[in-house]
Amino acid sequence: MDSICVNARAKINLSLDVLGKREDGYHDVKMIMQSISLHDKVFLKLTDDKDIKISCDKRWVPSNSDNIAYKAAKILMDKFNLQKGLDIKIVKNIPVAAGLAGGSADAAAVLKGLNEMFSLDLKQEELMEIGKTIGADVPFCVKGGTMLAEGIGEVLTEIEPLKNVDIVLVKPKFSVSTPWVYKNLNLEKIISRPDTDYIISLIEKRDLKNLGKEMVNVLEAVTIKKYEVIGEIKERLVKLGAFGSMMSGSGPTVFGIFENRATAQKVYEEMSMDNRWDCFLTETFCEER
Ligand code: ATP
């Protein structure tokens, strides 16, 4: 096999708590991660030269060694001494720097694709170990589904898969830097935290109504203070019929969860009329176990 196309799926957070700051500067988190159907396409092709080349259809995504997908390829190819050239092409559908782990998803797709193309027979756990050295969200993107993520996000525990929940994503037309959000988070001043264990029990029962009410992301306090529009989107989604609405990751994307596709579709159309943001209609995604 000398070429392959891998779907790189985005994620949302169904809850996000920050427990403390570590000596190494990272934060300990406790969050529920959920894959969604929205995805980039990552095309891999082996070539006869020795270089890794990367390109993307969106000019604001780095097309050089700064791209995290390039880093993933380099780490894996060096580790297994794979003496080939590689052409990586990314068709980017996931908004960038939006709290949806688009870069990590591309990196995970490269690891999975190279594992197939070179018949390395690496187990998912081994790919996740390699992923950990690339970025905290990469192990989740290798595994996908519905997961409790602890540590800096790399310690994963499976939760009952939350399949096919209809989601509307609303992404304001600006980016938010994850380091900026964490720098401005005052751990002493967090007022509302998610009850993660209770949220997990709601996911197990597929109680979407209460899940919508219980979702909390402690990073919202930082982003909404600077970008009020995030709060406005949250309110509008709930007013229009979402069971609940929350910012994903460090933002600025806000998502709403819905009872059914018809309601989600209507809200997607309504929200799409405002050109301050981009909207996406999608659903939660879990591979068959
Ligand atoms: P995180 O929460 O991990 O910061 P995010 O979803 O908010 O993730 P990404 O879309 O992964 O953010 O992009 C973060 C930064 O990474 C961007 O500023 C971008 O320039 C850089 N980047 C490097 N490689 C990629 C890639 N393959 N896709 C998107 N962004 C990339």
mmCIF file of C-alpha atoms and ligand atoms in Angstrom:
data_model
loop_
_atom_site.group_PDB
_atom_site.id
_atom_site.type_symbol
_atom_site.label_atom_id
_atom_site.label_comp_id
_atom_site.label_asym_id
_atom_site.label_seq_id
_atom_site.Cartn_x
_atom_site.Cartn_y
_atom_site.Cartn_z
ATOM 1 C CA MET A 1 0.000 0.000 0.000
ATOM 2 C CA ASP A 2 1.592 3.334 -0.943
ATOM 3 C CA SER A 3 -1.270 5.748 -0.309
ATOM 4 C CA ILE A 4 -4.106 6.099 2.169
ATOM 5 C CA CYS A 5 -6.741 8.633 3.262
ATOM 6 C CA VAL A 6 -7.597 8.890 6.967
ATOM 7 C CA ASN A 7 -10.480 10.845 8.510
ATOM 8 C CA ALA A 8 -9.250 13.097 11.326
ATOM 9 C CA ARG A 9 -12.223 13.762 13.599
ATOM 10 C CA ALA A 10 -12.676 16.818 15.815
ATOM 11 C CA LYS A 11 -13.638 16.643 19.504
ATOM 12 C CA ILE A 12 -15.785 18.617 21.884
ATOM 13 C CA ASN A 13 -15.588 18.671 25.685
ATOM 14 C CA LEU A 14 -18.759 17.678 27.528
ATOM 15 C CA SER A 15 -17.128 19.003 30.715
ATOM 16 C CA LEU A 16 -13.794 20.592 31.540
ATOM 17 C CA ASP A 17 -12.320 21.054 34.996
ATOM 18 C CA VAL A 18 -8.822 22.304 35.845
ATOM 19 C CA LEU A 19 -7.563 20.805 39.092
ATOM 20 C CA GLY A 20 -4.249 22.572 39.545
ATOM 21 C CA LYS A 21 -1.013 23.806 38.041
ATOM 22 C CA ARG A 22 1.932 21.421 37.869
ATOM 23 C CA GLU A 23 5.589 22.186 38.466
ATOM 24 C CA ASP A 24 6.299 21.788 34.727
ATOM 25 C CA GLY A 25 3.826 24.580 33.896
ATOM 26 C CA TYR A 26 1.102 22.302 32.517
ATOM 27 C CA HIS A 27 -2.278 21.987 34.240
ATOM 28 C CA ASP A 28 -3.921 18.878 35.646
ATOM 29 C CA VAL A 29 -7.349 18.554 34.068
ATOM 30 C CA LYS A 30 -10.399 16.356 34.422
ATOM 31 C CA MET A 31 -12.542 16.481 31.339
ATOM 32 C CA ILE A 32 -14.929 14.481 29.231
ATOM 33 C CA MET A 33 -13.907 14.333 25.587
ATOM 34 C CA GLN A 34 -16.237 13.354 22.785
ATOM 35 C CA SER A 35 -15.428 12.757 19.089
ATOM 36 C CA ILE A 36 -17.730 14.342 16.534
ATOM 37 C CA SER A 37 -18.283 13.573 12.851
ATOM 38 C CA LEU A 38 -16.782 16.847 11.599
ATOM 39 C CA HIS A 39 -13.393 15.828 10.167
ATOM 40 C CA ASP A 40 -10.350 16.793 8.137
ATOM 41 C CA LYS A 41 -9.148 14.443 5.413
ATOM 42 C CA VAL A 42 -5.491 13.475 5.659
ATOM 43 C CA PHE A 43 -4.020 11.975 2.459
ATOM 44 C CA LEU A 44 -0.693 10.163 2.801
ATOM 45 C CA LYS A 45 1.416 9.049 -0.163
ATOM 46 C CA LEU A 46 4.839 7.415 -0.129
ATOM 47 C CA THR A 47 7.400 8.922 -2.504
ATOM 48 C CA ASP A 48 10.898 7.989 -3.656
ATOM 49 C CA ASP A 49 12.738 10.948 -2.170
ATOM 50 C CA LYS A 50 13.657 11.071 1.527
ATOM 51 C CA ASP A 51 11.682 14.183 2.525
ATOM 52 C CA ILE A 52 8.359 14.739 4.247
ATOM 53 C CA LYS A 53 6.283 17.281 2.320
ATOM 54 C CA ILE A 54 3.084 18.774 3.675
ATOM 55 C CA SER A 55 0.365 20.957 2.196
ATOM 56 C CA CYS A 56 -3.075 22.118 3.272
ATOM 57 C CA ASP A 57 -5.955 23.673 1.349
ATOM 58 C CA LYS A 58 -6.220 26.478 3.944
ATOM 59 C CA ARG A 59 -3.370 28.975 3.666
ATOM 60 C CA TRP A 60 -3.458 29.892 7.381
ATOM 61 C CA VAL A 61 -2.440 26.365 8.392
ATOM 62 C CA PRO A 62 1.372 25.906 8.456
ATOM 63 C CA SER A 63 2.652 23.970 5.401
ATOM 64 C CA ASN A 64 6.040 23.139 6.884
ATOM 65 C CA SER A 65 7.654 21.404 9.869
ATOM 66 C CA ASP A 66 5.532 23.574 12.225
ATOM 67 C CA ASN A 67 2.494 21.526 11.262
ATOM 68 C CA ILE A 68 1.812 19.007 14.029
ATOM 69 C CA ALA A 69 0.971 16.370 11.367
ATOM 70 C CA TYR A 70 4.501 16.793 9.980
ATOM 71 C CA LYS A 71 5.920 16.323 13.500
ATOM 72 C CA ALA A 72 3.909 13.128 13.944
ATOM 73 C CA ALA A 73 5.230 11.703 10.661
ATOM 74 C CA LYS A 74 8.828 12.646 11.480
ATOM 75 C CA ILE A 75 8.708 11.083 14.971
ATOM 76 C CA LEU A 76 7.191 7.804 13.753
ATOM 77 C CA MET A 77 9.395 7.507 10.649
ATOM 78 C CA ASP A 78 12.576 8.209 12.626
ATOM 79 C CA LYS A 79 11.583 5.801 15.396
ATOM 80 C CA PHE A 80 11.099 2.913 12.951
ATOM 81 C CA ASN A 81 13.798 4.035 10.535
ATOM 82 C CA LEU A 82 11.350 4.164 7.616
ATOM 83 C CA GLN A 83 13.518 5.122 4.649
ATOM 84 C CA LYS A 84 10.888 6.652 2.378
ATOM 85 C CA GLY A 85 9.612 10.053 1.339
ATOM 86 C CA LEU A 86 6.109 11.093 2.382
ATOM 87 C CA ASP A 87 3.605 13.490 0.887
ATOM 88 C CA ILE A 88 0.938 14.702 3.361
ATOM 89 C CA LYS A 89 -2.086 16.598 2.059
ATOM 90 C CA ILE A 90 -4.667 17.947 4.510
ATOM 91 C CA VAL A 91 -8.157 18.989 3.514
ATOM 92 C CA LYS A 92 -9.081 21.176 6.475
ATOM 93 C CA ASN A 93 -12.725 21.258 7.553
ATOM 94 C CA ILE A 94 -12.167 21.661 11.317
ATOM 95 C CA PRO A 95 -11.847 25.329 12.321
ATOM 96 C CA VAL A 96 -8.304 26.156 13.477
ATOM 97 C CA ALA A 97 -7.411 27.244 17.046
ATOM 98 C CA ALA A 98 -11.055 26.760 17.930
ATOM 99 C CA GLY A 99 -11.011 24.306 20.866
ATOM 100 C CA LEU A 100 -11.793 21.344 18.602
ATOM 101 C CA ALA A 101 -8.319 19.702 18.581
ATOM 102 C CA GLY A 102 -8.038 19.893 14.796
ATOM 103 C CA GLY A 103 -4.236 19.781 14.793
ATOM 104 C CA SER A 104 -4.103 16.848 17.209
ATOM 105 C CA ALA A 105 -6.649 15.001 15.063
ATOM 106 C CA ASP A 106 -4.427 15.419 11.983
ATOM 107 C CA ALA A 107 -1.386 14.173 13.921
ATOM 108 C CA ALA A 108 -3.315 11.100 15.141
ATOM 109 C CA ALA A 109 -4.490 10.417 11.570
ATOM 110 C CA VAL A 110 -0.868 10.435 10.364
ATOM 111 C CA LEU A 111 0.148 7.930 13.076
ATOM 112 C CA LYS A 112 -2.753 5.620 12.181
ATOM 113 C CA GLY A 113 -2.154 5.969 8.432
ATOM 114 C CA LEU A 114 1.584 5.244 8.622
ATOM 115 C CA ASN A 115 0.918 2.249 10.880
ATOM 116 C CA GLU A 116 -1.293 0.822 8.095
ATOM 117 C CA MET A 117 0.891 1.782 5.136
ATOM 118 C CA PHE A 118 4.075 0.303 6.599
ATOM 119 C CA SER A 119 2.255 -2.676 8.211
ATOM 120 C CA LEU A 120 3.906 -1.795 11.524
ATOM 121 C CA ASP A 121 1.177 -3.665 13.461
ATOM 122 C CA LEU A 122 1.396 -1.187 16.334
ATOM 123 C CA LYS A 123 -1.440 -1.545 18.827
ATOM 124 C CA GLN A 124 -3.688 1.426 19.590
ATOM 125 C CA GLU A 125 -1.968 1.797 23.013
ATOM 126 C CA GLU A 126 1.443 2.001 21.322
ATOM 127 C CA LEU A 127 0.220 4.688 18.917
ATOM 128 C CA MET A 128 -1.200 6.573 21.916
ATOM 129 C CA GLU A 129 2.174 6.393 23.707
ATOM 130 C CA ILE A 130 3.866 7.915 20.654
ATOM 131 C CA GLY A 131 1.017 10.445 20.393
ATOM 132 C CA LYS A 132 1.673 11.592 23.964
ATOM 133 C CA THR A 133 5.105 12.853 22.915
ATOM 134 C CA ILE A 134 3.471 15.014 20.218
ATOM 135 C CA GLY A 135 0.647 16.642 22.199
ATOM 136 C CA ALA A 136 -1.685 16.092 25.174
ATOM 137 C CA ASP A 137 -4.802 15.648 22.982
ATOM 138 C CA VAL A 138 -3.192 13.285 20.447
ATOM 139 C CA PRO A 139 -3.766 10.055 22.465
ATOM 140 C CA PHE A 140 -7.490 10.876 22.659
ATOM 141 C CA CYS A 141 -7.582 11.560 18.919
ATOM 142 C CA VAL A 142 -5.948 8.154 18.270
ATOM 143 C CA LYS A 143 -8.603 6.418 20.370
ATOM 144 C CA GLY A 144 -11.686 8.588 19.812
ATOM 145 C CA GLY A 145 -15.191 8.022 21.193
ATOM 146 C CA THR A 146 -16.327 9.116 24.677
ATOM 147 C CA MET A 147 -13.536 9.359 27.276
ATOM 148 C CA LEU A 148 -12.702 10.730 30.677
ATOM 149 C CA ALA A 149 -9.343 12.491 30.258
ATOM 150 C CA GLU A 150 -7.126 13.205 33.262
ATOM 151 C CA GLY A 151 -3.476 14.112 33.857
ATOM 152 C CA ILE A 152 -2.744 16.766 31.216
ATOM 153 C CA GLY A 153 -5.410 15.113 29.064
ATOM 154 C CA GLU A 154 -3.459 11.992 28.141
ATOM 155 C CA VAL A 155 -4.729 9.593 30.848
ATOM 156 C CA LEU A 156 -7.873 8.149 29.286
ATOM 157 C CA THR A 157 -10.688 6.042 30.705
ATOM 158 C CA GLU A 158 -13.499 4.740 28.514
ATOM 159 C CA ILE A 159 -17.043 5.894 29.277
ATOM 160 C CA GLU A 160 -20.265 4.513 27.807
ATOM 161 C CA PRO A 161 -20.145 5.692 24.140
ATOM 162 C CA LEU A 162 -22.495 8.628 23.554
ATOM 163 C CA LYS A 163 -23.451 7.913 19.945
ATOM 164 C CA ASN A 164 -25.297 10.055 17.401
ATOM 165 C CA VAL A 165 -26.242 13.040 19.511
ATOM 166 C CA ASP A 166 -27.121 15.974 17.243
ATOM 167 C CA ILE A 167 -24.802 18.931 17.692
ATOM 168 C CA VAL A 168 -24.651 22.490 16.377
ATOM 169 C CA LEU A 169 -21.233 24.158 16.521
ATOM 170 C CA VAL A 170 -20.952 27.939 16.438
ATOM 171 C CA LYS A 171 -17.465 29.352 15.896
ATOM 172 C CA PRO A 172 -16.992 33.129 16.238
ATOM 173 C CA LYS A 173 -14.688 34.528 13.552
ATOM 174 C CA PHE A 174 -11.634 34.851 15.772
ATOM 175 C CA SER A 175 -9.164 32.393 17.290
ATOM 176 C CA VAL A 176 -8.245 31.938 20.941
ATOM 177 C CA SER A 177 -4.791 30.823 22.022
ATOM 178 C CA THR A 178 -4.872 27.953 24.533
ATOM 179 C CA PRO A 179 -1.759 29.227 26.454
ATOM 180 C CA TRP A 180 -3.438 32.669 26.819
ATOM 181 C CA VAL A 181 -6.542 31.105 28.380
ATOM 182 C CA TYR A 182 -4.565 29.046 30.908
ATOM 183 C CA LYS A 183 -2.370 32.045 31.763
ATOM 184 C CA ASN A 184 -5.470 34.051 32.623
ATOM 185 C CA LEU A 185 -7.193 31.317 34.608
ATOM 186 C CA ASN A 186 -7.234 32.057 38.340
ATOM 187 C CA LEU A 187 -7.631 28.679 40.023
ATOM 188 C CA GLU A 188 -8.660 30.296 43.333
ATOM 189 C CA LYS A 189 -11.513 32.142 41.676
ATOM 190 C CA ILE A 190 -13.283 29.236 39.981
ATOM 191 C CA ILE A 191 -16.880 29.483 41.193
ATOM 192 C CA SER A 192 -18.610 26.675 39.355
ATOM 193 C CA ARG A 193 -17.030 23.289 38.654
ATOM 194 C CA PRO A 194 -18.530 20.283 36.854
ATOM 195 C CA ASP A 195 -19.617 17.254 38.886
ATOM 196 C CA THR A 196 -17.763 14.928 36.535
ATOM 197 C CA ASP A 197 -18.897 11.655 38.125
ATOM 198 C CA TYR A 198 -22.545 12.734 37.946
ATOM 199 C CA ILE A 199 -22.086 13.806 34.298
ATOM 200 C CA ILE A 200 -20.620 10.373 33.517
ATOM 201 C CA SER A 201 -23.700 8.736 35.106
ATOM 202 C CA LEU A 202 -25.944 10.903 32.885
ATOM 203 C CA ILE A 203 -23.972 9.838 29.803
ATOM 204 C CA GLU A 204 -24.389 6.185 30.844
ATOM 205 C CA LYS A 205 -28.174 6.722 31.009
ATOM 206 C CA ARG A 206 -28.145 8.849 27.836
ATOM 207 C CA ASP A 207 -30.002 11.508 29.811
ATOM 208 C CA LEU A 208 -29.324 14.360 27.373
ATOM 209 C CA LYS A 209 -31.688 16.791 29.057
ATOM 210 C CA ASN A 210 -29.819 16.714 32.371
ATOM 211 C CA LEU A 211 -26.447 16.386 30.651
ATOM 212 C CA GLY A 212 -27.217 19.696 28.946
ATOM 213 C CA LYS A 213 -27.913 21.311 32.326
ATOM 214 C CA GLU A 214 -24.852 19.870 34.092
ATOM 215 C CA MET A 215 -22.114 20.584 31.530
ATOM 216 C CA VAL A 216 -19.498 23.032 32.863
ATOM 217 C CA ASN A 217 -16.254 24.304 31.355
ATOM 218 C CA VAL A 218 -14.197 26.284 33.897
ATOM 219 C CA LEU A 219 -12.282 28.023 31.075
ATOM 220 C CA GLU A 220 -15.417 29.895 29.969
ATOM 221 C CA ALA A 221 -14.963 32.438 32.771
ATOM 222 C CA VAL A 222 -11.698 33.560 31.134
ATOM 223 C CA THR A 223 -12.891 33.698 27.522
ATOM 224 C CA ILE A 224 -16.363 35.166 28.108
ATOM 225 C CA LYS A 225 -14.817 38.009 30.115
ATOM 226 C CA LYS A 226 -12.858 39.058 27.016
ATOM 227 C CA TYR A 227 -15.265 37.868 24.293
ATOM 228 C CA GLU A 228 -18.859 38.463 25.404
ATOM 229 C CA VAL A 229 -20.144 36.967 22.172
ATOM 230 C CA ILE A 230 -19.364 33.486 23.560
ATOM 231 C CA GLY A 231 -21.906 34.063 26.335
ATOM 232 C CA GLU A 232 -24.376 35.451 23.808
ATOM 233 C CA ILE A 233 -24.103 32.328 21.604
ATOM 234 C CA LYS A 234 -24.608 30.048 24.610
ATOM 235 C CA GLU A 235 -27.791 31.860 25.587
ATOM 236 C CA ARG A 236 -29.155 31.891 22.056
ATOM 237 C CA LEU A 237 -28.602 28.163 21.522
ATOM 238 C CA VAL A 238 -30.500 27.322 24.706
ATOM 239 C CA LYS A 239 -33.280 29.795 23.898
ATOM 240 C CA LEU A 240 -33.649 28.179 20.471
ATOM 241 C CA GLY A 241 -34.060 24.704 21.976
ATOM 242 C CA ALA A 242 -30.689 23.180 22.906
ATOM 243 C CA PHE A 243 -30.731 20.921 25.982
ATOM 244 C CA GLY A 244 -27.505 22.666 26.917
ATOM 245 C CA SER A 245 -24.706 24.718 25.426
ATOM 246 C CA MET A 246 -21.040 25.098 26.316
ATOM 247 C CA MET A 247 -17.705 26.315 25.009
ATOM 248 C CA SER A 248 -15.432 23.499 23.817
ATOM 249 C CA GLY A 249 -11.874 23.340 25.190
ATOM 250 C CA SER A 250 -10.274 26.775 25.372
ATOM 251 C CA GLY A 251 -12.772 28.081 22.814
ATOM 252 C CA PRO A 252 -14.013 30.031 21.122
ATOM 253 C CA THR A 253 -16.300 27.371 19.555
ATOM 254 C CA VAL A 254 -19.600 26.900 21.376
ATOM 255 C CA PHE A 255 -21.743 23.806 20.858
ATOM 256 C CA GLY A 256 -25.341 22.956 21.635
ATOM 257 C CA ILE A 257 -26.736 19.450 22.147
ATOM 258 C CA PHE A 258 -30.172 18.636 20.748
ATOM 259 C CA GLU A 259 -32.964 16.121 21.137
ATOM 260 C CA ASN A 260 -33.136 15.312 17.429
ATOM 261 C CA ARG A 261 -31.807 16.202 13.986
ATOM 262 C CA ALA A 262 -34.841 18.273 12.984
ATOM 263 C CA THR A 263 -34.431 20.702 15.921
ATOM 264 C CA ALA A 264 -30.665 20.870 15.403
ATOM 265 C CA GLN A 265 -31.171 21.585 11.680
ATOM 266 C CA LYS A 266 -33.607 24.430 12.423
ATOM 267 C CA VAL A 267 -31.267 26.008 14.963
ATOM 268 C CA TYR A 268 -28.313 25.587 12.590
ATOM 269 C CA GLU A 269 -30.244 27.468 9.889
ATOM 270 C CA GLU A 270 -31.346 30.210 12.283
ATOM 271 C CA MET A 271 -27.833 30.713 13.734
ATOM 272 C CA SER A 272 -26.270 30.668 10.232
ATOM 273 C CA MET A 273 -28.082 33.912 9.404
ATOM 274 C CA ASP A 274 -25.690 35.875 11.631
ATOM 275 C CA ASN A 275 -22.365 36.481 9.903
ATOM 276 C CA ARG A 276 -20.399 37.064 13.131
ATOM 277 C CA TRP A 277 -19.788 33.335 13.299
ATOM 278 C CA ASP A 278 -19.608 30.103 11.266
ATOM 279 C CA CYS A 279 -21.973 27.228 12.000
ATOM 280 C CA PHE A 280 -21.652 23.458 11.583
ATOM 281 C CA LEU A 281 -24.292 20.756 11.902
ATOM 282 C CA THR A 282 -22.739 17.524 13.144
ATOM 283 C CA GLU A 283 -23.205 14.674 15.634
ATOM 284 C CA THR A 284 -21.222 12.771 18.219
ATOM 285 C CA PHE A 285 -19.208 9.891 16.779
ATOM 286 C CA CYS A 286 -18.181 6.593 18.381
ATOM 287 C CA GLU A 287 -16.599 3.702 16.531
ATOM 288 C CA GLU A 288 -18.118 0.251 17.192
ATOM 289 C CA ARG A 289 -16.144 -1.418 20.011
HETATM 290 P P1 ATP B 1 -5.710 22.989 21.223
HETATM 291 O O1 ATP B 1 -6.856 23.024 22.182
HETATM 292 O O2 ATP B 1 -4.883 21.720 21.283
HETATM 293 O O3 ATP B 1 -4.903 24.248 21.182
HETATM 294 P P2 ATP B 1 -7.260 23.789 18.993
HETATM 295 O O4 ATP B 1 -8.338 22.982 18.375
HETATM 296 O O5 ATP B 1 -7.706 24.959 19.807
HETATM 297 O O6 ATP B 1 -6.383 22.803 19.830
HETATM 298 P P3 ATP B 1 -5.726 23.665 16.570
HETATM 299 O O7 ATP B 1 -6.748 23.785 15.489
HETATM 300 O O8 ATP B 1 -5.133 22.327 16.802
HETATM 301 O O9 ATP B 1 -6.270 24.312 17.915
HETATM 302 O O10 ATP B 1 -4.584 24.732 16.233
HETATM 303 C C1 ATP B 1 -3.704 25.289 17.191
HETATM 304 C C2 ATP B 1 -2.482 25.899 16.496
HETATM 305 O O11 ATP B 1 -1.705 24.856 15.912
HETATM 306 C C3 ATP B 1 -2.842 26.847 15.363
HETATM 307 O O12 ATP B 1 -2.433 28.120 15.707
HETATM 308 C C4 ATP B 1 -2.112 26.336 14.137
HETATM 309 O O13 ATP B 1 -1.356 27.325 13.480
HETATM 310 C C5 ATP B 1 -1.184 25.234 14.628
HETATM 311 N N1 ATP B 1 -1.226 24.007 13.776
HETATM 312 C C6 ATP B 1 -0.189 23.199 13.512
HETATM 313 N N2 ATP B 1 -0.565 22.145 12.769
HETATM 314 C C7 ATP B 1 -1.880 22.255 12.555
HETATM 315 C C8 ATP B 1 -2.839 21.459 11.869
HETATM 316 N N3 ATP B 1 -2.517 20.311 11.243
HETATM 317 N N4 ATP B 1 -4.117 21.871 11.878
HETATM 318 C C9 ATP B 1 -4.465 23.016 12.543
HETATM 319 N N5 ATP B 1 -3.606 23.807 13.182
HETATM 320 C C10 ATP B 1 -2.313 23.447 13.213
#
